[in-house]
Structure formats: C-alpha cells, structure tokens
Amino acid sequence: MSILQTLDGLPADFLFGFATAAYQIEGSPDADNRAPTIWDTFTHLDKKTIADGSSGDVATESYKRWKEDIALLKSYGANSYRFSLPWSRIIDFRPREGTIGDAPNPAGIAHYRQIIEELVKEGITPCVTLYHWDLPQALHDRYKGWLNRNIVDDFVKYAEVCFEAFGDLVKNWITINEPWVVSTLGYGYGVFAPGRSSDRSKSDEGDSATEPWIVSHNLILAHAYTVKSFREKFQPKYGGQIGITLDTPAYLPWDESPENVKAAQDAYDSRLGWFADPIFKGYYPESLKQRLGNRLPEFSAEDIAVVKGSSDFFGLNTYTTNLVKPKKEVIEEGAPGPKIAMKDLTAVETTFIRPDGTQLGTQAKVAWLQDYPEGFRSLLNYLWKSYKKPVFVTENGFAAKSDSGTVEEALKDTDRVNYYRGYTRALVDAVKEDGVLVKSYFAWSLLDNFEWADGYATRFGVTYVDYETQNRYPKESAGFLREFYKAQQGKA
C-alpha cells in the first residue's frame, strides 16, 4: 500500500505545512525599529562564530518577500504555516528619555498583522512561535537575559502584546522553540548565541557546569507563566491553544542488553524529560536529579503549580535517531577545565553504527543526521505513552548532500524525498496502527536559509534559494510533499 493510500487515518483537522524562524529568513535587521538580538551580536563578533563567516543580516529577505513566500506555501498545498515573531521587532527597545523603552512597537505589529491576515485570506492557518532563540540584546545587557528570573516577567509582557494584537486570528501558539538548544548550545558549549561556555577559547564568560540548568529553569518558568496569562486573560476572549516545542532524536538502545536499554531512557530523561517532565508531570526526572545534585534548580510549590500541565499539546521537533550506550567514564588529569565543566551536558554515548558495523541509515550532509523513519515511529509512540498529549510535529527535515552541487543537482534532492517518504509513512503508521494522536506535520523548512552556526553552507529547504538573486526554485521534495498534502485534503 502506498503512502498516498493511507492518509485517511489522519485527523480531519490535521495541520500540514512548512516551518521557518524569523532570524533565519527575514533579514532587514533595522526595519520597523527592530533592535539588535543576541544573534546579531554573536554573528558579528571579531572571532569567527559562524562556519562561513555569515549572518542573518540578509538571509532570504523574507521581511520584504513575505508575499512571495506565502505564494509558495499556497502552491505547495499547505493548509498551515509555522513561523516565529521576533521579540525585538514587536517590542521597541530603543531607549527614550527618562525610560528604558520596552513599549509595543506599532510598526512591527502592523507588519506581522499584515502577514497573518494574508495567510488567513489564503486559507492557511498561522501557527505562531513567540521565541525562536532571538533574545533582544537589550535584555542580555540589562540583566544577563535567561540567566536572570527577571526574564520571566518580560517574556510574559511581550507575549501578552502578541496575544492582544493577533489573538483574533491566531489560534495556535508556541511559547518557546527548543529550550534544550538555548540552554546547552548557548550556555554550555558556547556554539550558539550568546556563546557562553567554560571553554575560554569560545567565551570569556560562562560556566558550563551551572548555567545551562539555570537558563533551562527560567525558560520553563517563562513558558509556564505565559501560558497562565494566556489561559486567564486571552483564551476566554479569543479561544485557541498554546504549548511548547521540545526537540529530541529518537533514542534506541544499541542492543537489548539491560545497560543499553537503561542508557536509552537516560538519554530521553536528559534531552527531553529535562523539560517535558516538569511541564507534563510536575517534576524533573529522577536520573537528572541524581546526576546533577544541587546544580539543578528546584521549583517552588507556587511555581510547580503553574508549570505542571502548562502545555495543551506536545510540540515536537525531531530529525534523526541515535543508538545509545552508557557513557564511558573518563578520568581527566590536570586542573578542572572545559571538558570537566561540560561533561554533564550529555548523559550517554550515541552512535549511528549498529552492532554489526552497518550504518543506521542514509547520511545527511550534516554529521548529526541520518535517515531512519522507524525511529520516528518509535518516538511518536514513546511521547504518546509517556505524556498522553496530542503530538504536533512542528519540525522535521533533512539536509541532502545534493544541496552542495549545482542548482540542477540541488533541485533533484532524491535523498530528501526518500526521507520525507519514510517519515510521513511512519507518522501515518503511528496514527493508524499504533493509535498515536498526531495533529500536525511541519516540514523544515519552506526555504533554504541561515542555518545558525553552519551559516548558508547547510540547506534544509524544500525550496532552493539563490542567495545572490534571492530567486526561489522548488525542489523535488516540495513536489512530493504537495502530493502528500493534496491526498490528505482529499481524504479529509
């Protein structure tokens, strides 16, 4: 049975479309009073923080070309679009005489109102992410951003401006995208903004042994208190739903030995349960508590009452599968240094190599990604059984090696097509055969774009972007997903 014959198992209100993030596509960093973000600062440091030395200053010019991007969505048959709002364009952080600014920015609000109205007009459901890593630099300068609990109140105020400005049209809200990435890559390894780490070759400031856990705690609180505000002040007026998006690979034991089965669960606890368990269950995983001790902050009774149950759905970004073994303990000689400070950022060893020496799946252009749809199905089952919430797949995609070739070679992205064929089939099987409630599938990404620390060398888009001309060219993967979506519309 082909994938296009099985789609009648998906919910009638299933959302299917594509995802992007503001800093990765917009460009126009000064337009409509937008203030600098930590990514603007990070990409313009004297030392090379981005592989190709680039930044998001231009990106895909989507701040100017948004109508062209909506036309692409329409041509691909999407019924939904997930995009993020930039905090520093919604709120005006320019200092004013006698104040510190922080007022709603009418120009920025009007711009995104226009986009949202156009999406609705075209029959495309807007799914809005409030925070996709672009912290206003003003808040980092003022009190160290996510390292300070003051961020919670500021985030809630920003979110309330968005709810009031767009809530009549936006019914699907995501508070924060991938808090693990913010905490670990931004404050542990120092490879993402703001680039803090114990590794002094990367940063003059930072403590990888403590800061990721402080940041993650404040991210969870900011999410939860925003949801509280939404439910109390805006949901009664506008309706809608709200949640958080977490990221994880599927974790499978390297073999079925007890130590490897346990290691796979430890991996889930450290990557996913770190955030999901407090939000859906009301407490941090026990294995995380034992590993970190007093470095893991504690929730007050008042806070946990707000945190527990603070997501209407389970937002999932996932790309690959890891085989898992227990981490080998390495005794490091000499004075404490970066390796010791960062050793607890990962709980296990992961690999793509099976016990028989074969690779798990097709290798992407990036080292951390292989194609293994069976793992995706396993992960969907794990989430449904563990957290008992509808799963919204908010990102899923593949960086094909063909993207590095000529334009003609990039458009024929066979490996990406095969990836989407396998992962959409796995999703349908999880729904139809396993009974998992999955409510959305957003392919990452609508466009090739600024891929964070990789710059523009890595491409995840189903649309090829010529960065010299900003012309857009649909890849074969866009055609496959268009047929997938078209078939689902026919079954709805």
Tab-separated table of C-alpha atoms in Angstrom:
chain	number	residue	atom	x	y	z
A	1	MET	CA	0.000	0.000	0.000
A	2	SER	CA	1.443	3.387	-0.954
A	3	ILE	CA	1.699	6.316	1.380
A	4	LEU	CA	-0.955	8.199	-0.563
A	5	GLN	CA	-3.469	5.400	0.055
A	6	THR	CA	-3.187	5.523	3.839
A	7	LEU	CA	-3.858	9.135	4.645
A	8	ASP	CA	-7.490	8.641	5.683
A	9	GLY	CA	-6.129	7.652	9.114
A	10	LEU	CA	-5.100	11.226	9.951
A	11	PRO	CA	-7.407	13.562	11.884
A	12	ALA	CA	-9.745	15.715	9.796
A	13	ASP	CA	-8.259	18.862	11.377
A	14	PHE	CA	-4.678	17.769	10.708
A	15	LEU	CA	-2.343	20.705	10.077
A	16	PHE	CA	0.205	20.230	7.329
A	17	GLY	CA	2.675	22.781	6.119
A	18	PHE	CA	6.139	24.207	6.498
A	19	ALA	CA	8.126	25.949	9.218
A	20	THR	CA	10.573	28.857	9.364
A	21	ALA	CA	12.140	31.119	12.004
A	22	ALA	CA	12.423	34.901	11.893
A	23	TYR	CA	16.188	35.340	12.216
A	24	GLN	CA	16.858	32.604	9.660
A	25	ILE	CA	14.773	34.113	6.854
A	26	GLU	CA	13.862	37.739	7.428
A	27	GLY	CA	16.941	39.891	7.039
A	28	SER	CA	16.151	43.634	7.339
A	29	PRO	CA	17.652	43.806	10.837
A	30	ASP	CA	16.840	47.523	11.300
A	31	ALA	CA	13.451	47.683	9.584
A	32	ASP	CA	10.442	48.981	11.512
A	33	ASN	CA	12.514	49.781	14.609
A	34	ARG	CA	13.804	46.274	15.196
A	35	ALA	CA	16.510	46.314	17.863
A	36	PRO	CA	19.576	44.027	17.900
A	37	THR	CA	19.292	40.455	19.175
A	38	ILE	CA	21.923	38.196	20.692
A	39	TRP	CA	22.247	36.546	17.273
A	40	ASP	CA	23.045	39.894	15.643
A	41	THR	CA	25.781	40.371	18.231
A	42	PHE	CA	27.057	36.781	18.081
A	43	THR	CA	27.373	36.721	14.294
A	44	HIS	CA	29.308	39.994	14.255
A	45	LEU	CA	31.935	39.189	16.869
A	46	ASP	CA	35.544	39.656	15.780
A	47	LYS	CA	36.239	35.956	16.128
A	48	LYS	CA	34.585	33.590	13.675
A	49	THR	CA	31.453	32.164	15.285
A	50	ILE	CA	29.705	31.055	12.084
A	51	ALA	CA	31.275	28.467	9.775
A	52	ASP	CA	31.185	30.647	6.680
A	53	GLY	CA	31.514	33.963	8.499
A	54	SER	CA	27.960	34.968	7.588
A	55	SER	CA	24.992	36.367	9.500
A	56	GLY	CA	21.242	36.758	9.178
A	57	ASP	CA	21.555	40.361	8.001
A	58	VAL	CA	20.118	39.456	4.599
A	59	ALA	CA	19.072	35.803	4.920
A	60	THR	CA	16.290	35.162	2.345
A	61	GLU	CA	14.916	38.711	2.522
A	62	SER	CA	11.589	37.345	3.699
A	63	TYR	CA	10.773	40.519	5.590
A	64	LYS	CA	10.390	42.101	2.157
A	65	ARG	CA	9.398	38.986	0.169
A	66	TRP	CA	6.749	37.579	2.501
A	67	LYS	CA	4.048	37.656	-0.180
A	68	GLU	CA	6.272	35.546	-2.419
A	69	ASP	CA	6.740	33.066	0.419
A	70	ILE	CA	3.001	32.836	1.053
A	71	ALA	CA	2.514	32.167	-2.656
A	72	LEU	CA	4.976	29.277	-2.329
A	73	LEU	CA	3.010	27.878	0.602
A	74	LYS	CA	-0.164	28.092	-1.461
A	75	SER	CA	1.454	26.386	-4.451
A	76	TYR	CA	2.676	23.573	-2.194
A	77	GLY	CA	-0.854	22.944	-0.929
A	78	ALA	CA	-0.072	23.745	2.701
A	79	ASN	CA	-3.020	24.411	4.982
A	80	SER	CA	-0.795	25.820	7.739
A	81	TYR	CA	2.407	27.779	8.247
A	82	ARG	CA	4.561	27.835	11.359
A	83	PHE	CA	6.689	30.956	11.738
A	84	SER	CA	8.196	32.937	14.597
A	85	LEU	CA	7.806	36.521	15.725
A	86	PRO	CA	10.960	38.462	16.607
A	87	TRP	CA	10.659	39.837	20.130
A	88	SER	CA	12.801	42.884	19.300
A	89	ARG	CA	10.530	43.943	16.424
A	90	ILE	CA	7.285	43.504	18.377
A	91	ILE	CA	8.667	45.433	21.365
A	92	ASP	CA	10.563	48.689	20.838
A	93	PHE	CA	13.756	48.503	22.891
A	94	ARG	CA	15.100	51.875	21.797
A	95	PRO	CA	15.870	53.965	24.914
A	96	ARG	CA	13.704	57.017	25.420
A	97	GLU	CA	14.447	59.990	27.613
A	98	GLY	CA	13.554	59.087	31.189
A	99	THR	CA	12.637	55.461	30.327
A	100	ILE	CA	14.256	52.233	29.212
A	101	GLY	CA	11.853	51.752	26.319
A	102	ASP	CA	10.187	48.351	26.112
A	103	ALA	CA	6.893	49.635	24.674
A	104	PRO	CA	4.873	47.863	21.967
A	105	ASN	CA	6.204	48.743	18.518
A	106	PRO	CA	3.262	49.694	16.245
A	107	ALA	CA	5.275	49.364	13.027
A	108	GLY	CA	6.419	45.834	13.798
A	109	ILE	CA	2.987	44.758	14.979
A	110	ALA	CA	1.384	46.139	11.803
A	111	HIS	CA	3.825	44.198	9.633
A	112	TYR	CA	3.029	40.826	11.185
A	113	ARG	CA	-0.668	41.623	11.309
A	114	GLN	CA	-0.499	42.049	7.545
A	115	ILE	CA	1.189	38.670	7.102
A	116	ILE	CA	-1.276	36.894	9.368
A	117	GLU	CA	-4.258	38.457	7.592
A	118	GLU	CA	-2.870	37.348	4.227
A	119	LEU	CA	-2.362	33.784	5.458
A	120	VAL	CA	-5.926	33.599	6.735
A	121	LYS	CA	-7.217	35.082	3.481
A	122	GLU	CA	-5.412	32.322	1.568
A	123	GLY	CA	-6.842	29.596	3.801
A	124	ILE	CA	-3.522	28.940	5.551
A	125	THR	CA	-3.672	28.545	9.325
A	126	PRO	CA	-1.000	30.617	11.113
A	127	CYS	CA	0.897	28.780	13.852
A	128	VAL	CA	2.986	31.333	15.717
A	129	THR	CA	6.131	30.756	17.760
A	130	LEU	CA	6.867	33.526	20.237
A	131	TYR	CA	10.539	32.726	20.800
A	132	HIS	CA	12.917	31.075	18.349
A	133	TRP	CA	16.225	31.988	20.036
A	134	ASP	CA	16.466	35.689	19.103
A	135	LEU	CA	16.653	37.251	22.579
A	136	PRO	CA	16.754	41.061	22.487
A	137	GLN	CA	20.338	42.121	23.188
A	138	ALA	CA	18.982	44.826	25.499
A	139	LEU	CA	17.754	42.203	27.965
A	140	HIS	CA	21.023	40.291	27.866
A	141	ASP	CA	22.871	43.520	28.581
A	142	ARG	CA	20.442	44.617	31.266
A	143	TYR	CA	20.418	41.513	33.461
A	144	LYS	CA	22.050	38.620	31.526
A	145	GLY	CA	18.827	37.521	29.868
A	146	TRP	CA	17.866	33.900	30.536
A	147	LEU	CA	20.298	33.704	33.454
A	148	ASN	CA	18.037	36.012	35.477
A	149	ARG	CA	14.486	35.310	36.605
A	150	ASN	CA	13.529	38.865	35.593
A	151	ILE	CA	13.258	37.438	32.081
A	152	VAL	CA	10.035	35.665	33.053
A	153	ASP	CA	8.072	38.872	33.590
A	154	ASP	CA	9.489	40.480	30.451
A	155	PHE	CA	8.616	37.434	28.343
A	156	VAL	CA	5.059	37.371	29.670
A	157	LYS	CA	4.629	41.068	28.845
A	158	TYR	CA	5.906	40.512	25.310
A	159	ALA	CA	3.611	37.528	24.838
A	160	GLU	CA	0.608	39.499	26.062
A	161	VAL	CA	1.257	42.142	23.394
A	162	CYS	CA	1.200	39.368	20.761
A	163	PHE	CA	-1.939	37.733	22.142
A	164	GLU	CA	-3.794	41.043	22.096
A	165	ALA	CA	-2.521	42.065	18.654
A	166	PHE	CA	-3.087	38.773	16.832
A	167	GLY	CA	-5.282	36.564	19.030
A	168	ASP	CA	-8.431	37.121	16.970
A	169	LEU	CA	-6.726	35.395	14.020
A	170	VAL	CA	-4.051	33.152	15.577
A	171	LYS	CA	-5.418	30.066	17.335
A	172	ASN	CA	-2.212	28.034	17.583
A	173	TRP	CA	0.597	29.389	19.772
A	174	ILE	CA	4.023	28.006	20.661
A	175	THR	CA	5.790	29.784	23.500
A	176	ILE	CA	9.413	28.667	23.099
A	177	ASN	CA	11.210	26.647	20.453
A	178	GLU	CA	13.725	24.015	21.589
A	179	PRO	CA	14.768	25.199	25.065
A	180	TRP	CA	17.399	22.429	25.115
A	181	VAL	CA	19.250	24.177	22.282
A	182	VAL	CA	19.093	27.547	24.037
A	183	SER	CA	20.394	26.081	27.297
A	184	THR	CA	23.001	23.644	26.039
A	185	LEU	CA	24.384	25.156	22.853
A	186	GLY	CA	24.088	28.767	24.002
A	187	TYR	CA	25.266	28.428	27.607
A	188	GLY	CA	27.086	25.090	27.691
A	189	TYR	CA	29.092	24.515	24.537
A	190	GLY	CA	29.012	28.174	23.522
A	191	VAL	CA	28.460	27.486	19.819
A	192	PHE	CA	25.118	29.339	19.627
A	193	ALA	CA	24.271	32.821	20.855
A	194	PRO	CA	25.057	34.233	23.324
A	195	GLY	CA	28.086	31.924	23.169
A	196	ARG	CA	28.726	31.444	26.887
A	197	SER	CA	30.880	28.499	27.957
A	198	SER	CA	33.592	27.345	30.326
A	199	ASP	CA	35.696	26.823	27.206
A	200	ARG	CA	37.739	30.039	27.173
A	201	SER	CA	38.644	29.526	23.523
A	202	LYS	CA	34.978	30.198	22.810
A	203	SER	CA	33.979	32.647	25.516
A	204	ASP	CA	35.466	34.941	28.113
A	205	GLU	CA	32.438	34.335	30.299
A	206	GLY	CA	30.279	31.399	31.290
A	207	ASP	CA	30.127	28.313	33.471
A	208	SER	CA	29.036	25.211	31.598
A	209	ALA	CA	28.616	23.271	34.849
A	210	THR	CA	25.834	25.538	36.147
A	211	GLU	CA	24.470	27.992	33.596
A	212	PRO	CA	22.560	25.579	31.298
A	213	TRP	CA	20.441	24.423	34.240
A	214	ILE	CA	19.696	27.973	35.395
A	215	VAL	CA	18.744	29.015	31.870
A	216	SER	CA	16.535	25.976	31.327
A	217	HIS	CA	14.727	26.599	34.605
A	218	ASN	CA	13.930	30.178	33.596
A	219	LEU	CA	12.837	29.066	30.123
A	220	ILE	CA	10.366	26.636	31.692
A	221	LEU	CA	9.059	29.335	34.027
A	222	ALA	CA	8.725	31.873	31.206
A	223	HIS	CA	6.764	29.338	29.186
A	224	ALA	CA	4.510	28.375	32.094
A	225	TYR	CA	3.665	31.876	33.283
A	226	THR	CA	2.946	32.900	29.689
A	227	VAL	CA	0.513	30.009	29.373
A	228	LYS	CA	-1.102	31.041	32.664
A	229	SER	CA	-1.623	34.558	31.316
A	230	PHE	CA	-2.992	33.236	28.012
A	231	ARG	CA	-5.477	30.946	29.705
A	232	GLU	CA	-6.676	33.548	32.174
A	233	LYS	CA	-6.747	36.702	30.038
A	234	PHE	CA	-6.908	35.786	26.364
A	235	GLN	CA	-8.245	32.274	25.813
A	236	PRO	CA	-11.705	33.197	27.168
A	237	LYS	CA	-11.857	36.040	24.632
A	238	TYR	CA	-10.143	34.543	21.588
A	239	GLY	CA	-10.039	30.785	22.116
A	240	GLY	CA	-7.091	28.862	20.742
A	241	GLN	CA	-4.452	26.551	22.170
A	242	ILE	CA	-0.919	27.009	23.426
A	243	GLY	CA	2.090	24.824	24.111
A	244	ILE	CA	5.846	24.463	23.875
A	245	THR	CA	8.034	22.774	21.255
A	246	LEU	CA	10.756	20.429	22.508
A	247	ASP	CA	13.416	18.731	20.432
A	248	THR	CA	14.840	15.245	20.609
A	249	PRO	CA	16.161	12.475	18.409
A	250	ALA	CA	14.604	9.069	18.811
A	251	TYR	CA	16.793	7.132	21.244
A	252	LEU	CA	17.097	3.380	20.721
A	253	PRO	CA	19.345	1.039	22.725
A	254	TRP	CA	22.441	-0.061	20.816
A	255	ASP	CA	21.385	-3.607	21.636
A	256	GLU	CA	18.833	-5.115	24.014
A	257	SER	CA	21.200	-5.532	26.937
A	258	PRO	CA	19.820	-4.033	30.175
A	259	GLU	CA	22.574	-1.422	30.398
A	260	ASN	CA	21.842	-0.142	26.895
A	261	VAL	CA	18.076	-0.140	27.440
A	262	LYS	CA	18.663	1.941	30.565
A	263	ALA	CA	21.025	4.232	28.669
A	264	ALA	CA	18.313	4.954	26.090
A	265	GLN	CA	15.931	6.012	28.862
A	266	ASP	CA	18.657	8.117	30.470
A	267	ALA	CA	19.111	9.840	27.117
A	268	TYR	CA	15.414	10.692	26.936
A	269	ASP	CA	15.493	11.958	30.527
A	270	SER	CA	18.460	14.232	29.842
A	271	ARG	CA	17.358	15.652	26.499
A	272	LEU	CA	13.569	15.552	26.613
A	273	GLY	CA	12.479	14.806	30.167
A	274	TRP	CA	14.595	17.731	31.393
A	275	PHE	CA	11.803	19.960	30.030
A	276	ALA	CA	8.865	17.649	29.353
A	277	ASP	CA	8.668	16.026	32.780
A	278	PRO	CA	8.201	19.282	34.734
A	279	ILE	CA	5.721	20.620	32.162
A	280	PHE	CA	3.624	17.474	31.806
A	281	LYS	CA	4.270	15.659	35.101
A	282	GLY	CA	5.332	18.349	37.557
A	283	TYR	CA	8.896	17.268	38.393
A	284	TYR	CA	12.360	16.799	36.943
A	285	PRO	CA	13.399	13.207	36.066
A	286	GLU	CA	14.972	11.366	38.985
A	287	SER	CA	18.005	10.360	36.904
A	288	LEU	CA	18.667	14.042	36.166
A	289	LYS	CA	18.416	14.942	39.851
A	290	GLN	CA	20.861	12.208	40.799
A	291	ARG	CA	23.356	13.238	38.126
A	292	LEU	CA	23.294	16.964	38.804
A	293	GLY	CA	22.543	17.255	42.507
A	294	ASN	CA	22.158	20.827	43.737
A	295	ARG	CA	23.137	22.263	40.356
A	296	LEU	CA	19.577	21.522	39.196
A	297	PRO	CA	17.333	24.339	40.450
A	298	GLU	CA	14.205	23.463	42.412
A	299	PHE	CA	10.700	24.677	41.689
A	300	SER	CA	8.784	26.336	44.488
A	301	ALA	CA	5.344	24.951	45.267
A	302	GLU	CA	3.845	28.070	43.672
A	303	ASP	CA	5.911	27.658	40.507
A	304	ILE	CA	5.249	23.970	40.028
A	305	ALA	CA	1.518	24.584	40.303
A	306	VAL	CA	1.886	26.859	37.282
A	307	VAL	CA	4.379	24.680	35.396
A	308	LYS	CA	2.542	21.356	35.643
A	309	GLY	CA	0.031	20.991	32.838
A	310	SER	CA	1.196	24.137	31.063
A	311	SER	CA	1.025	22.780	27.506
A	312	ASP	CA	-2.109	21.853	25.584
A	313	PHE	CA	-0.123	19.618	23.248
A	314	PHE	CA	3.318	18.086	22.820
A	315	GLY	CA	5.210	20.147	20.247
A	316	LEU	CA	7.966	18.018	18.702
A	317	ASN	CA	10.967	18.913	16.575
A	318	THR	CA	12.788	15.752	15.512
A	319	TYR	CA	15.167	14.845	12.724
A	320	THR	CA	17.032	11.620	13.407
A	321	THR	CA	17.593	8.546	15.573
A	322	ASN	CA	20.543	7.738	17.824
A	323	LEU	CA	21.667	4.339	19.045
A	324	VAL	CA	22.627	4.643	22.691
A	325	LYS	CA	25.205	3.152	25.043
A	326	PRO	CA	26.210	4.134	28.584
A	327	LYS	CA	28.794	6.882	28.679
A	328	LYS	CA	32.311	5.729	29.403
A	329	GLU	CA	33.726	7.460	32.437
A	330	VAL	CA	36.994	9.161	31.581
A	331	ILE	CA	39.314	10.280	34.363
A	332	GLU	CA	40.754	13.581	33.251
A	333	GLU	CA	44.114	14.705	34.521
A	334	GLY	CA	45.166	18.189	35.479
A	335	ALA	CA	43.245	21.163	36.764
A	336	PRO	CA	39.498	21.425	36.138
A	337	GLY	CA	38.850	22.742	32.667
A	338	PRO	CA	36.235	22.911	29.918
A	339	LYS	CA	35.898	19.139	29.470
A	340	ILE	CA	35.138	18.583	33.135
A	341	ALA	CA	32.799	21.574	33.293
A	342	MET	CA	30.812	20.339	30.298
A	343	LYS	CA	30.850	16.601	30.915
A	344	ASP	CA	27.308	16.535	32.333
A	345	LEU	CA	25.774	18.140	29.247
A	346	THR	CA	25.393	14.646	27.835
A	347	ALA	CA	24.450	11.547	29.783
A	348	VAL	CA	25.245	8.804	27.272
A	349	GLU	CA	27.224	7.867	24.177
A	350	THR	CA	25.365	7.919	20.874
A	351	THR	CA	26.181	6.395	17.502
A	352	PHE	CA	24.744	5.575	14.088
A	353	ILE	CA	26.717	2.334	13.867
A	354	ARG	CA	24.846	-0.880	14.623
A	355	PRO	CA	26.465	-3.801	16.461
A	356	ASP	CA	27.101	-5.478	13.093
A	357	GLY	CA	29.072	-2.450	11.881
A	358	THR	CA	26.475	-1.136	9.405
A	359	GLN	CA	25.170	2.415	9.344
A	360	LEU	CA	21.702	3.076	10.706
A	361	GLY	CA	20.509	4.974	7.625
A	362	THR	CA	21.304	7.363	4.791
A	363	GLN	CA	23.803	10.020	5.848
A	364	ALA	CA	22.811	13.675	5.511
A	365	LYS	CA	25.230	16.468	4.685
A	366	VAL	CA	25.498	17.225	8.409
A	367	ALA	CA	27.198	14.691	10.655
A	368	TRP	CA	24.416	14.519	13.274
A	369	LEU	CA	21.642	13.377	10.917
A	370	GLN	CA	20.794	10.056	9.312
A	371	ASP	CA	17.515	8.939	7.764
A	372	TYR	CA	15.786	6.298	9.924
A	373	PRO	CA	11.962	6.536	9.860
A	374	GLU	CA	11.497	3.527	12.128
A	375	GLY	CA	12.949	5.623	14.926
A	376	PHE	CA	10.433	8.391	14.266
A	377	ARG	CA	7.552	5.965	14.693
A	378	SER	CA	9.114	4.668	17.911
A	379	LEU	CA	9.480	8.231	19.220
A	380	LEU	CA	5.854	9.122	18.490
A	381	ASN	CA	4.778	6.073	20.467
A	382	TYR	CA	7.105	6.982	23.333
A	383	LEU	CA	5.679	10.503	23.587
A	384	TRP	CA	2.063	9.373	23.440
A	385	LYS	CA	2.550	6.735	26.112
A	386	SER	CA	4.747	8.912	28.352
A	387	TYR	CA	2.920	12.238	28.229
A	388	LYS	CA	-0.579	11.458	26.916
A	389	LYS	CA	-0.937	14.658	24.925
A	390	PRO	CA	-1.677	15.169	21.212
A	391	VAL	CA	1.613	15.374	19.322
A	392	PHE	CA	2.197	18.305	16.994
A	393	VAL	CA	5.226	17.606	14.784
A	394	THR	CA	6.481	21.159	14.397
A	395	GLU	CA	9.760	20.439	12.574
A	396	ASN	CA	11.090	17.503	10.595
A	397	GLY	CA	13.545	17.571	7.719
A	398	PHE	CA	16.786	16.557	6.044
A	399	ALA	CA	19.953	18.255	4.734
A	400	ALA	CA	20.699	16.449	1.486
A	401	LYS	CA	24.224	16.136	0.099
A	402	SER	CA	22.854	17.112	-3.312
A	403	ASP	CA	22.278	20.643	-1.982
A	404	SER	CA	26.026	21.260	-2.289
A	405	GLY	CA	26.036	20.712	-6.042
A	406	THR	CA	24.773	22.794	-8.927
A	407	VAL	CA	21.283	24.258	-8.837
A	408	GLU	CA	20.081	21.452	-11.092
A	409	GLU	CA	21.563	18.840	-8.734
A	410	ALA	CA	20.093	20.564	-5.692
A	411	LEU	CA	16.593	20.552	-7.172
A	412	LYS	CA	16.795	16.791	-7.674
A	413	ASP	CA	17.006	16.078	-3.930
A	414	THR	CA	16.319	12.352	-4.008
A	415	ASP	CA	17.652	11.692	-0.506
A	416	ARG	CA	15.315	14.340	0.927
A	417	VAL	CA	12.364	12.893	-0.993
A	418	ASN	CA	13.167	9.446	0.390
A	419	TYR	CA	13.460	10.922	3.874
A	420	TYR	CA	10.032	12.551	3.681
A	421	ARG	CA	8.521	9.442	2.118
A	422	GLY	CA	9.741	7.334	5.022
A	423	TYR	CA	8.889	9.791	7.795
A	424	THR	CA	5.388	10.570	6.535
A	425	ARG	CA	4.732	6.843	6.204
A	426	ALA	CA	5.991	6.307	9.761
A	427	LEU	CA	3.682	9.056	11.001
A	428	VAL	CA	0.654	7.542	9.290
A	429	ASP	CA	1.515	4.087	10.652
A	430	ALA	CA	1.854	5.501	14.171
A	431	VAL	CA	-1.622	7.021	13.864
A	432	LYS	CA	-3.423	4.171	12.107
A	433	GLU	CA	-1.742	1.108	13.534
A	434	ASP	CA	-0.488	2.302	16.928
A	435	GLY	CA	-3.253	4.724	17.910
A	436	VAL	CA	-0.982	7.734	18.470
A	437	LEU	CA	-2.820	11.062	18.259
A	438	VAL	CA	-0.737	13.227	15.902
A	439	LYS	CA	-2.256	16.555	14.879
A	440	SER	CA	0.319	18.216	12.616
A	441	TYR	CA	3.342	17.790	10.385
A	442	PHE	CA	5.520	20.781	9.502
A	443	ALA	CA	8.444	20.178	7.168
A	444	TRP	CA	11.636	22.062	7.930
A	445	SER	CA	11.994	24.172	6.025
A	446	LEU	CA	9.990	26.128	3.498
A	447	LEU	CA	13.225	27.739	2.289
A	448	ASP	CA	16.944	27.218	2.376
A	449	ASN	CA	18.075	29.793	4.941
A	450	PHE	CA	20.641	30.890	7.512
A	451	GLU	CA	21.372	27.650	9.343
A	452	TRP	CA	22.724	29.119	12.590
A	453	ALA	CA	26.357	28.120	13.266
A	454	ASP	CA	26.573	26.470	9.825
A	455	GLY	CA	25.702	29.710	8.046
A	456	TYR	CA	24.460	29.194	4.491
A	457	ALA	CA	26.520	26.108	3.645
A	458	THR	CA	23.842	23.759	5.021
A	459	ARG	CA	20.437	23.723	3.353
A	460	PHE	CA	17.246	22.175	4.734
A	461	GLY	CA	14.705	23.833	2.441
A	462	VAL	CA	12.284	22.223	0.041
A	463	THR	CA	12.810	25.437	-1.921
A	464	TYR	CA	16.263	26.246	-3.273
A	465	VAL	CA	17.275	29.864	-2.647
A	466	ASP	CA	19.884	31.534	-4.828
A	467	TYR	CA	21.386	33.831	-2.227
A	468	GLU	CA	22.805	36.160	-4.893
A	469	THR	CA	19.447	36.857	-6.555
A	470	GLN	CA	17.058	35.638	-3.813
A	471	ASN	CA	15.197	33.684	-6.501
A	472	ARG	CA	13.302	30.652	-5.197
A	473	TYR	CA	13.185	27.281	-7.001
A	474	PRO	CA	11.026	24.348	-5.800
A	475	LYS	CA	12.944	21.123	-5.221
A	476	GLU	CA	11.511	17.691	-5.951
A	477	SER	CA	10.826	17.268	-2.230
A	478	ALA	CA	8.349	20.145	-2.443
A	479	GLY	CA	6.514	18.209	-5.126
A	480	PHE	CA	6.413	15.069	-3.011
A	481	LEU	CA	5.008	16.925	-0.013
A	482	ARG	CA	2.497	18.745	-2.217
A	483	GLU	CA	1.127	15.366	-3.296
A	484	PHE	CA	1.119	14.175	0.312
A	485	TYR	CA	-0.855	17.228	1.393
A	486	LYS	CA	-3.155	17.075	-1.621
A	487	ALA	CA	-4.027	13.469	-0.858
A	488	GLN	CA	-4.776	14.350	2.759
A	489	GLN	CA	-7.121	17.137	1.678
A	490	GLY	CA	-8.937	14.638	-0.486
A	491	LYS	CA	-9.412	12.302	2.499
A	492	ALA	CA	-10.470	14.966	4.999
